[in-house]
Amino acid sequence: MEKDKSLEQNQRAKPTSLIGNTIITGLVGGLLWSFFGFLSSFFNFSKVSPASFILRPWLVTGWSDGFLGQLISIVVIGILSIAIAIIYYLLFKHLKGIWPSAVFGIALWFIVFYLLQPIFPNIPHMTKLDSDTVVTTICLYLLYGTFIGYSISYAYLDKKRMKIYNFRSIKSKN
Amino acid sequence: MRNTKNKRPISDKLKENQSYMKDRVGVGTSFDVGYRKLSLLKKETDLYYLTGLCDSSLIVELIKKLVEINDNESNVRKLADIVENRLVHQQVTRVKTMDEVVDQLLSGLIVIFVDGVDEAFIVDVRSYPGRSPQEPDTEKVVRGSRDGYTENIIQNTALTRRRVRDERLRHEIVQVGERSKTDICISFLQDVADEGLVNLIKDEIKNIEIDGISMADKTVEEFLVKQGFNPFPLVRYTERPDVAANHLLEGHVLIMVDTSPSMIITPTTYFHHVQHAEEYRESPVAGTFIRWVRFMGILMSVFLLPLWLLMTMDPSLLPEKLQFIGPNEEGNIPIVLQILMADIGIEFLRMAAIHTPTPLSTAMGLIAAVLIGQIAIDVGMFSAEVILYVAVSAIGSFATPSYELSVANKIARMLLVIITAIFSVKGLVIGFSLYLLLLTTTRSLNTPYLWPFLPFDYKAMIQIIFRVSVPLNKVRPSIVHPRNAYKQPKD
């Protein structure tokens, strides 16, 4: 019997490519953890918010610190995170476990708060930040790094493992 | 483990077998081991049975047929074959060693020795005391099948088979426990389940060395997953055959242990513990709604109390719009202690309610609500807001479908409250990060525990966030490493 291809149950799901997975992981990771960054600034855990990186340095208007400004910043960070994810995919995807990616997250924190700090005139030098802000942002970067890094390396290593495994099981059948 | 002792063959002299049965099994001493002597064609025949576990009417029927041999047969030399032929039952086996005889006899099968034959006949006339399938108390649904697994492993495999009539469904049985000899069944779809996982589970189960597993599934779980100090449940239990069958079809491996109605589903992640059969009985949108409400409940059960505690400790953290939060009067005891005391108080009530008979527990609920809640506020022990937030997070725990997860989350919540009280903002932030990181590093049978959230798998995550309709749900979850990823049959 000919199957009706327009019915949803007759369409096959496509397998995901690693790079597609990387891009989506980066996007979701950026959106999710910058949202947590927004929450932590909303509850005054930290003095910096997503908007204080993305919008405030060059746009000091009323709305850029409000919800709209935060929302735009979250989306922008999500898109920037795709690049971060691709960098991780290219350089570190073969590293096993969650600790390399946690270190990656902390390294990102240093890059943003120490090396890139001169770009953001509204953010004080890392030694002048209060301790709550430092701890909160380090934790968020650590989780962000873990989320992106561990997901990418897990997907990569899992696919590799399955390939070897399938190859073996085909070989053992013959 | 087993097979350490040399196997003793069955003797063709009936007297030797009799004395063996008397010494080893205690025939004549143990009153539940029964013994009946028959004479067939002038040869002695012994029949052993276990009184509690056999179906008497079946045995009577078999003895009738055996005795008829005296009327209808005459060839003594072929007695063994004649006896086997006359045992009118579909499950008759011949065994050669006494060890097998003893094992089978104590499982409730009857054993027949014939003088001059170095074999024994074993007939399956088991009839175990037990209940019939009932809806499990812990996994009720509004609609859907009302049968549940029972304590009988044979019935349980049958209930599964009713739902998966696939010839590739395998029920492999092993015996564990030097003394208890408990049956454990490993169920999986042969062409779907991950071979590595199946072998891993089989090895782990075969390596269990213990005299008995009276706590059945829980003991097996502890041998299987090496829990350590981790309070989180590393396997999921279900008593519903439909849930079990669904997981089989997804490529999971089930472990059933005789004498327990709970099936172990492996591999399991955190998110298996936050789903419920109910969601799949509603329309996808309603199921998604229920699921989100449930997620909110679970999140609140962990993070609401520490967050609120932080806000009362340092009201300057509160955003302007939420300034109304925080107790108007502090009470006489520090808020942290109030929270911990109230939380432990609820735990008292929950425990008491489990052990109390239903009519009494209604009265107990009344005492709890009126006396402890209201009067504790009136005398100034608790502030009203503490009761509110502790109650909300307790209800959140009850909304967690997996009881084991709700207890683990309760422990996490208390630790978070304590660490927040000591280190304030840093405590909560670091505690939150540790909660996530520890769950991420947890692995159950080589499966990352927080999958598909961390490591992130967007397709599987969509399945978690939304209750996707079944026709749209075409692939098996990658976490079980299915050998065949597609659910639909090939064109």
PDB file of C-alpha atoms in Angstrom, chain A residues 3 5 7-16 20-21 24-25 28-29 32-33 36 40 42-46 67 98-99 102 131-132 135-137 139-140 142-143 146-148 150-152 154-155 158 161-162 165-166 169 173, chain B residues 193-197 307 310-311 314 316-319 321-322 423-426 428-430 432-433 436-437 440-441 443 446-448 451 453-459 469 471-472 474-475 478-479 481-483 486 488-491:
ATOM      1  CA  LYS A   3       1.854   5.522   2.202  1.00  0.00           C
ATOM      2  CA  LYS A   5       3.722  11.108   2.749  1.00  0.00           C
ATOM      3  CA  LEU A   7       0.722  12.460   7.100  1.00  0.00           C
ATOM      4  CA  GLU A   8       3.033  13.373   9.937  1.00  0.00           C
ATOM      5  CA  GLN A   9       3.470   9.814  11.110  1.00  0.00           C
ATOM      6  CA  ASN A  10       4.834   8.811   7.708  1.00  0.00           C
ATOM      7  CA  GLN A  11       7.718  11.259   7.739  1.00  0.00           C
ATOM      8  CA  ARG A  12      11.047  10.009   8.900  1.00  0.00           C
ATOM      9  CA  ALA A  13      12.980  11.935  11.518  1.00  0.00           C
ATOM     10  CA  LYS A  14      16.364  13.062  10.264  1.00  0.00           C
ATOM     11  CA  PRO A  15      19.475  12.177  12.265  1.00  0.00           C
ATOM     12  CA  THR A  16      21.285  15.148  13.797  1.00  0.00           C
ATOM     13  CA  GLY A  20      24.047  21.084  14.028  1.00  0.00           C
ATOM     14  CA  ASN A  21      23.933  19.811  17.559  1.00  0.00           C
ATOM     15  CA  ILE A  24      21.861  24.459  18.945  1.00  0.00           C
ATOM     16  CA  THR A  25      23.719  23.647  22.154  1.00  0.00           C
ATOM     17  CA  VAL A  28      20.387  27.257  24.081  1.00  0.00           C
ATOM     18  CA  GLY A  29      23.337  27.456  26.478  1.00  0.00           C
ATOM     19  CA  LEU A  32      19.648  29.745  29.324  1.00  0.00           C
ATOM     20  CA  TRP A  33      22.637  30.887  31.321  1.00  0.00           C
ATOM     21  CA  PHE A  36      20.102  32.957  34.851  1.00  0.00           C
ATOM     22  CA  SER A  40      20.844  36.829  39.504  1.00  0.00           C
ATOM     23  CA  PHE A  42      17.286  40.862  39.267  1.00  0.00           C
ATOM     24  CA  PHE A  43      17.703  39.469  42.764  1.00  0.00           C
ATOM     25  CA  ASN A  44      20.801  41.654  43.260  1.00  0.00           C
ATOM     26  CA  PHE A  45      23.163  38.679  43.614  1.00  0.00           C
ATOM     27  CA  SER A  46      25.465  40.312  41.119  1.00  0.00           C
ATOM     28  CA  PHE A  67      13.390  44.124  30.751  1.00  0.00           C
ATOM     29  CA  ILE A  98      32.935  17.526  32.604  1.00  0.00           C
ATOM     30  CA  TRP A  99      36.063  19.034  34.194  1.00  0.00           C
ATOM     31  CA  ALA A 102      34.261  23.522  33.670  1.00  0.00           C
ATOM     32  CA  SER A 131      32.652  39.252  46.308  1.00  0.00           C
ATOM     33  CA  ASP A 132      29.007  38.242  45.732  1.00  0.00           C
ATOM     34  CA  VAL A 135      31.230  34.274  43.047  1.00  0.00           C
ATOM     35  CA  THR A 136      27.900  34.451  41.240  1.00  0.00           C
ATOM     36  CA  THR A 137      29.416  35.218  37.858  1.00  0.00           C
ATOM     37  CA  CYS A 139      29.517  29.980  39.056  1.00  0.00           C
ATOM     38  CA  LEU A 140      27.397  31.014  36.095  1.00  0.00           C
ATOM     39  CA  LEU A 142      31.363  27.538  35.104  1.00  0.00           C
ATOM     40  CA  LEU A 143      27.878  26.125  34.513  1.00  0.00           C
ATOM     41  CA  THR A 146      30.060  22.894  31.422  1.00  0.00           C
ATOM     42  CA  PHE A 147      26.781  23.045  29.572  1.00  0.00           C
ATOM     43  CA  ILE A 148      28.362  23.867  26.224  1.00  0.00           C
ATOM     44  CA  TYR A 150      30.339  18.753  28.144  1.00  0.00           C
ATOM     45  CA  SER A 151      27.377  18.524  25.757  1.00  0.00           C
ATOM     46  CA  ILE A 152      29.603  18.888  22.729  1.00  0.00           C
ATOM     47  CA  TYR A 154      29.648  13.938  25.052  1.00  0.00           C
ATOM     48  CA  ALA A 155      27.849  14.020  21.701  1.00  0.00           C
ATOM     49  CA  ASP A 158      29.190   9.012  22.105  1.00  0.00           C
ATOM     50  CA  ARG A 161      31.845   5.048  20.571  1.00  0.00           C
ATOM     51  CA  MET A 162      28.716   3.942  18.726  1.00  0.00           C
ATOM     52  CA  TYR A 165      30.636  -0.490  18.528  1.00  0.00           C
ATOM     53  CA  ASN A 166      28.553  -0.884  15.362  1.00  0.00           C
ATOM     54  CA  SER A 169      29.125  -5.926  15.925  1.00  0.00           C
ATOM     55  CA  LYS A 173      28.430 -11.204  12.619  1.00  0.00           C
TER      56      LYS A 173
ATOM     57  CA  ALA B 193      18.344  -2.909  23.483  1.00  0.00           C
ATOM     58  CA  ASP B 194      22.013  -2.031  23.758  1.00  0.00           C
ATOM     59  CA  GLU B 195      23.949  -5.282  23.859  1.00  0.00           C
ATOM     60  CA  GLY B 196      26.646  -3.766  26.043  1.00  0.00           C
ATOM     61  CA  LEU B 197      24.091  -2.708  28.631  1.00  0.00           C
ATOM     62  CA  LEU B 307      15.790  31.594  48.092  1.00  0.00           C
ATOM     63  CA  LEU B 310      18.094  34.573  51.589  1.00  0.00           C
ATOM     64  CA  MET B 311      15.541  37.310  50.986  1.00  0.00           C
ATOM     65  CA  ASP B 314      19.054  40.353  53.482  1.00  0.00           C
ATOM     66  CA  SER B 316      18.122  44.628  50.316  1.00  0.00           C
ATOM     67  CA  LEU B 317      18.418  41.823  47.747  1.00  0.00           C
ATOM     68  CA  LEU B 318      14.714  41.998  46.990  1.00  0.00           C
ATOM     69  CA  PRO B 319      13.741  43.725  43.779  1.00  0.00           C
ATOM     70  CA  LYS B 321       8.384  44.926  42.998  1.00  0.00           C
ATOM     71  CA  LEU B 322       8.744  42.082  45.476  1.00  0.00           C
ATOM     72  CA  PHE B 423      27.246  31.901  53.518  1.00  0.00           C
ATOM     73  CA  SER B 424      24.207  33.896  52.320  1.00  0.00           C
ATOM     74  CA  VAL B 425      24.352  34.765  48.569  1.00  0.00           C
ATOM     75  CA  LYS B 426      27.567  32.859  47.967  1.00  0.00           C
ATOM     76  CA  LEU B 428      23.031  29.705  47.625  1.00  0.00           C
ATOM     77  CA  VAL B 429      24.894  30.262  44.353  1.00  0.00           C
ATOM     78  CA  ILE B 430      27.609  27.739  45.137  1.00  0.00           C
ATOM     79  CA  PHE B 432      22.986  25.580  43.349  1.00  0.00           C
ATOM     80  CA  SER B 433      26.072  25.020  41.195  1.00  0.00           C
ATOM     81  CA  LEU B 436      23.842  20.700  39.276  1.00  0.00           C
ATOM     82  CA  LEU B 437      27.471  19.615  38.993  1.00  0.00           C
ATOM     83  CA  THR B 440      25.965  15.916  36.185  1.00  0.00           C
ATOM     84  CA  THR B 441      28.890  13.817  37.344  1.00  0.00           C
ATOM     85  CA  ARG B 443      26.329   8.164  36.246  1.00  0.00           C
ATOM     86  CA  ASN B 446      27.272   4.526  32.257  1.00  0.00           C
ATOM     87  CA  THR B 447      24.420   6.928  31.617  1.00  0.00           C
ATOM     88  CA  PRO B 448      24.861  10.606  32.490  1.00  0.00           C
ATOM     89  CA  TRP B 451      20.799  13.804  30.231  1.00  0.00           C
ATOM     90  CA  PHE B 453      19.708  18.598  29.931  1.00  0.00           C
ATOM     91  CA  LEU B 454      23.403  18.254  30.644  1.00  0.00           C
ATOM     92  CA  PRO B 455      24.876  16.887  28.329  1.00  0.00           C
ATOM     93  CA  PHE B 456      22.353  18.706  26.214  1.00  0.00           C
ATOM     94  CA  ASP B 457      20.425  16.866  23.537  1.00  0.00           C
ATOM     95  CA  TYR B 458      17.835  19.189  22.070  1.00  0.00           C
ATOM     96  CA  LYS B 459      15.658  16.541  20.456  1.00  0.00           C
ATOM     97  CA  SER B 469       2.172  13.325  20.524  1.00  0.00           C
ATOM     98  CA  PRO B 471       2.837   9.768  16.002  1.00  0.00           C
ATOM     99  CA  LEU B 472       5.387  12.589  15.959  1.00  0.00           C
ATOM    100  CA  LYS B 474       9.585   8.634  15.785  1.00  0.00           C
ATOM    101  CA  VAL B 475      12.967   7.815  17.221  1.00  0.00           C
ATOM    102  CA  SER B 478      19.628   7.974  22.031  1.00  0.00           C
ATOM    103  CA  ILE B 479      20.566   7.477  25.662  1.00  0.00           C
ATOM    104  CA  HIS B 481      21.889   3.409  22.482  1.00  0.00           C
ATOM    105  CA  PRO B 482      19.214   1.505  20.590  1.00  0.00           C
ATOM    106  CA  ARG B 483      20.430  -0.806  17.891  1.00  0.00           C
ATOM    107  CA  TYR B 486      13.457   4.103  14.459  1.00  0.00           C
ATOM    108  CA  GLN B 488       8.216   2.746  12.888  1.00  0.00           C
ATOM    109  CA  PRO B 489       8.607  -0.511  11.019  1.00  0.00           C
ATOM    110  CA  LYS B 490      10.628  -0.200   7.823  1.00  0.00           C
ATOM    111  CA  ASP B 491       8.744   0.380   4.557  1.00  0.00           C
TER     112      ASP B 491
END
